[in-house]
Amino acid sequence: MCVFNSYILCGFKIPCIDNNFCLNFYGLGRGGKPESADEDESWHPEPKVAKRLSVKSTEKNTASKGPSKEPKPKKEPKPKADRKPRVTKTAKAFKAKETEPSCLKTATGPSDVQNESEESQTSVIVKQEVCQKLESVNERLSFALPSVTFNDAGSGSSEAPTSSQVLLKVKKEEPEDDFTFDEPVHKKQKTSSAPQGRRVKLPKSASVFGEDLHMNWDPIQMLAEKTGVDPWVCANIANLFREENTIPFMVRYRKDLVNHMDADGLREVQQALSLAKKCQSTMLTLKKEGVLTTELEELFKNCKTMDELDHVVSHTPYKKSSKLSKARRAKELGLEPPALALLQRPQTLNLQPLVQPDIEGLATLDDVTTGIVHILADMIAKDKETLTYVLTLCDNSVVKLQSSVSKTAQKEKPGPQQGRPNDINNFKLYFDFTCNIQRIQHHQILAINRGENLKILTVKVIIPDCVGTDFCRWCINVRWRPRGFAQPEMMNILGNAVKDSYKRLILPLLCRRFRSQLTSNAEKESVAIFVQNLRQRLLTCPVRGRTILAVDPGFRHGCKLAVLSPTGKILHTDVVYLHGTGQNREADKLRHLLMLHGCETVVIGNGTACRQTEAYFDNLIKRRFFQPLDVSYCITDEAGASIYSVSPEAVKEMPDLDPNLRSAVSIGRRVQDPLAELVKIDPKHIGIGTYQHDVSQTLLRAALDGVVQECVSFVGVDVNVCSETLMRHVAGLNAGRAHNIIEWREKNGPFLNREQLKQVKGLGPKSFQQCAGFIRINTETVQSVQRAFTVTTAHNKPVTNKGKGKIIGTELNPLDQTCIHPESYSTAMRFLSLFGGHVDQLGQCQLKDRVEAHVKSHGLEALAQTLDATCETLQLIIDGLTQPPGFDIRQDFNQADFKRQIISMSDLHVGLVLTGRVSNMALFGAFVDIGMERSGLIPKRFITPDKLPSDQRNHSLALGPGERVEVRVVDLDLQRKRITLDLVRVIR
């Protein structure tokens, strides 16, 4: 019977394979004499063999196979010639300091003196040559040997080999930069299909992120791998961001440098750039506190992902906390040297001299052992290779997320609870929920997180036991195997350390990491839906040239009315009571207002009493009550109108109006010019997306603000009529600069050209460069504003720009009402001179025909070379010259739907085909307004690529608010008033 019959490791019983094999394995074969070191290095077990193998036969097999292939070293390996040959213990004396504790000295003979540099090198946990040796045989081994204890025979021999000679089968691993949950590879950004832009020489990290920032990895290559963008494009983008260029400016005027990337792609690269900057700021903070060591600085510079950075920050020994960790307390007691000795030279370790009865933590041998266990456990938990291996094990296993009803919720009765924003029954689906983390949906993650925050759900991450078993075996046999022969009690200490590290440190870390990664992915998807929905809402085509009657519906307090002119000026406000007695009298009042102002368009908010108010107008229209006016109406989203009505901006804009009437004005202006009105409201309150309160508010705010800036900039603003609120969202401007522009306009009259912007206080060259292309100066607007403004004598005189000696004229420039940037004006004039065009012909069909004919005959690339410009810049010039004055990119988007009748639930049946408009997009589907009191839902499974237009099939978010769709009713739930729809097609 084998003397090593079993070994209990971290709670897992591991049986021994064979008695003879174990004796031979630990150098106790052949009469108990150890094998020589040279022979042992060439000895490897054959695949799937559990019997005793002789050294000679193995040497023959090795010789027949030829020399083993050296593995590729990972980090600065030592040259093979410099490696010291392995010798037996009789020929080698372990070196140590003269001040080494007695517990670390051997009982046989003195130790040599070792200098401090050699001591620091020997404190490495696993020697590099051992790691290389293990990696070289990983692929040849086919079985893993259990960790075993040592008998007395081995401990009494002075020539016993080190336990690092044990060779095991270990799966060959490659370190991963980050851990993902079967996510698809980052899709290639739209750079390969576009014309190749201007390539640059890839700069070093210092020139990309700043002179003071140096990482131990190539930031450009890392950006390329993370975002799927070509390295030269990443280098250009990094330089553009370092020069403080805005995303709208880069998308429109630096297409050649960013290779035609869209705003979302640039924002993704910008987020990836934040890692190195965060590392730098963290290191500067620690440096100011005087605790940044060279080792800690290298750890920060090696971080390639946010997870790695968070792990380094959370495990830094200088992290401020209320109490010391167990490992730090043990280190303060002086137990770190014996802990390292257990790994480096366990045969020299004696723990008994460390016992000091008068000191807490060293009073008994068990206390000393416990302290060493805590130090080793901490070392294991902080090791990057160890964490990579356990994450790989989890990646190959089925890790699940489990939620159940909490004990607190079980004690409460179902129904609304005081102080709870949601009913407990809303989370009934997650009372007994288990799902693989690789298959769980994003909206399920956010719903579970919300239930946990409300203390309704209890959430756990279930990691299989096999992960712990394999991990502990790997730690003992491979990564943390002692370099010398270890007594059984020393191996027990190491086993307990591995067990403690896994259960107390690594397992909670894995659970937090999985939850954090799941939440992060869900938040990103939710924010992406917010971004798309907000962009669609802001770019809704305005309804121009109509006088509008806006209605804010209500029951008890009546319906608030506001009559608005085509330019948004308030003509009349009133309150009518349409849902009580005297409906005929109120109908006469409505007809009088519509006839007085010639209004044929009614806009109704979708709040309380919306459908009742809609039915009221529908009845009057059917009776032709408003003849000879052809009246129609539409329903618009009033989310955020009540919040805006009491805001300081609304008070400043409409000081004499009641807040309820301000809401009606806001509802009407949302149809006349959605962009100008919605920018006044916090994007979170516009009623788009889902789970807006459950995602990272910093991430959501940055994304939504970026979208607002893009939409405002791409549409453009008329600097002489736009509000200060709208102006501050233009790229390159902020609240202060926008206020200064409005102040200059009120003091000096309308801007006559873009060059006059340079006279505004706080608007420097960089700000002017970023905003000039998005600011319009309309000739008709200038004339109308000038008539209402008294021009002073001083205003007519030329003005010098801030003492720079540059004279700024007051003449109008037709190019200022186009998308052409001032830096390209000279190129545009030279282009017009090629075929005899003139700027006064902007937007005319004659000029458009001549431009198209000239480009067709000479070619765009040839013309660009002639003008010493890029093709992208020339194309932008052509667009600006041929577009009609007042061109609005929103004209390609859908307007609000106006109708004259409604439908009810009784009109619906399964199979009925309807047309509607997407009102909101969620993680689980799209809500469609089909004219009912409640919107219908198209589940996500019905939104398939074959039902979408070809240009939307590759988008992760296929539908967005405002899109017209044709749907089929597939299910009706009359009791809960739920309508399930199937997408038939998108109407273009």
Coordinates of N, CA, C and O in Angstrom, one line a residue, residues 3-4 20-35 52 150-155 157 159-161 485:
V3 N 2.4 4.7 0.9 CA 2.5 5.4 2.1 C 1.9 6.8 1.9 O 1.5 7.5 2.9
F4 N 1.8 7.3 0.7 CA 1.1 8.6 0.4 C -0.3 8.3 -0.1 O -0.6 8.6 -1.2
N20 N 5.4 3.0 -5.8 CA 6.7 3.1 -6.4 C 7.0 4.4 -7.2 O 8.0 4.9 -7.2
F21 N 5.9 4.8 -7.8 CA 6.0 6.0 -8.6 C 6.3 7.2 -7.6 O 7.1 8.1 -7.9
C22 N 5.6 7.3 -6.5 CA 5.8 8.4 -5.6 C 7.3 8.4 -5.1 O 7.9 9.4 -4.9
L23 N 7.8 7.2 -4.7 CA 9.2 7.1 -4.2 C 10.2 7.6 -5.3 O 11.1 8.3 -5.0
N24 N 9.9 7.1 -6.5 CA 10.8 7.5 -7.5 C 10.7 9.0 -7.9 O 11.6 9.7 -8.2
F25 N 9.4 9.4 -7.8 CA 9.1 10.8 -8.1 C 9.8 11.8 -7.2 O 10.3 12.8 -7.6
Y26 N 9.9 11.5 -5.9 CA 10.5 12.4 -5.0 C 12.0 12.0 -4.7 O 12.6 12.4 -3.7
G27 N 12.6 11.2 -5.7 CA 14.0 10.9 -5.5 C 14.3 9.9 -4.5 O 15.4 9.8 -4.0
L28 N 13.3 9.0 -4.1 CA 13.5 8.0 -3.1 C 13.6 6.6 -3.6 O 13.6 5.7 -2.9
G29 N 13.6 6.5 -5.0 CA 13.7 5.2 -5.6 C 15.2 4.7 -5.5 O 16.1 5.4 -5.0
R30 N 15.4 3.5 -5.9 CA 16.7 3.0 -5.9 C 17.3 2.9 -4.5 O 18.4 3.5 -4.3
G31 N 16.6 2.4 -3.6 CA 17.1 2.2 -2.3 C 17.0 3.5 -1.5 O 17.8 3.6 -0.5
G32 N 16.2 4.4 -1.8 CA 16.0 5.6 -1.1 C 17.0 6.7 -1.4 O 17.1 7.7 -0.8
K33 N 17.9 6.5 -2.4 CA 18.9 7.5 -2.8 C 18.2 8.4 -3.9 O 17.6 7.9 -4.8
P34 N 18.5 9.6 -3.7 CA 17.9 10.6 -4.7 C 18.6 10.5 -6.0 O 19.8 10.1 -6.1
E35 N 17.8 10.8 -7.1 CA 18.4 10.9 -8.4 C 19.3 12.1 -8.5 O 19.1 13.1 -7.8
R52 N 5.8 3.1 -12.6 CA 7.2 3.5 -12.3 C 7.9 3.5 -13.7 O 7.9 2.6 -14.4
F150 N 5.1 14.4 2.8 CA 6.4 13.8 2.8 C 6.6 12.9 4.0 O 6.2 13.3 5.1
N151 N 7.3 11.8 3.8 CA 7.5 10.9 5.0 C 8.9 11.2 5.6 O 9.6 12.0 5.1
D152 N 9.1 10.6 6.7 CA 10.3 10.9 7.4 C 11.6 10.5 6.7 O 12.7 11.0 6.9
A153 N 11.5 9.5 5.8 CA 12.6 9.0 5.1 C 13.2 10.1 4.2 O 14.4 10.3 4.1
G154 N 12.3 10.8 3.6 CA 12.8 11.9 2.7 C 13.3 13.1 3.5 O 14.3 13.7 3.1
S155 N 12.8 13.3 4.7 CA 13.3 14.5 5.4 C 14.6 14.3 6.0 O 15.3 15.2 6.3
S157 N 17.2 12.8 4.7 CA 18.3 12.8 3.7 C 18.8 14.1 3.5 O 18.1 15.1 3.2
E159 N 20.6 14.9 0.9 CA 20.7 15.0 -0.6 C 19.4 14.9 -1.3 O 19.3 14.6 -2.4
A160 N 18.3 15.3 -0.6 CA 17.0 15.2 -1.2 C 16.8 16.2 -2.2 O 17.3 17.4 -2.0
P161 N 16.2 15.9 -3.3 CA 16.0 16.9 -4.4 C 14.9 17.9 -4.0 O 14.1 17.6 -3.2
F485 N 12.9 21.0 -0.9 CA 12.2 19.9 -0.3 C 11.4 20.4 1.0 O 12.0 21.1 1.8

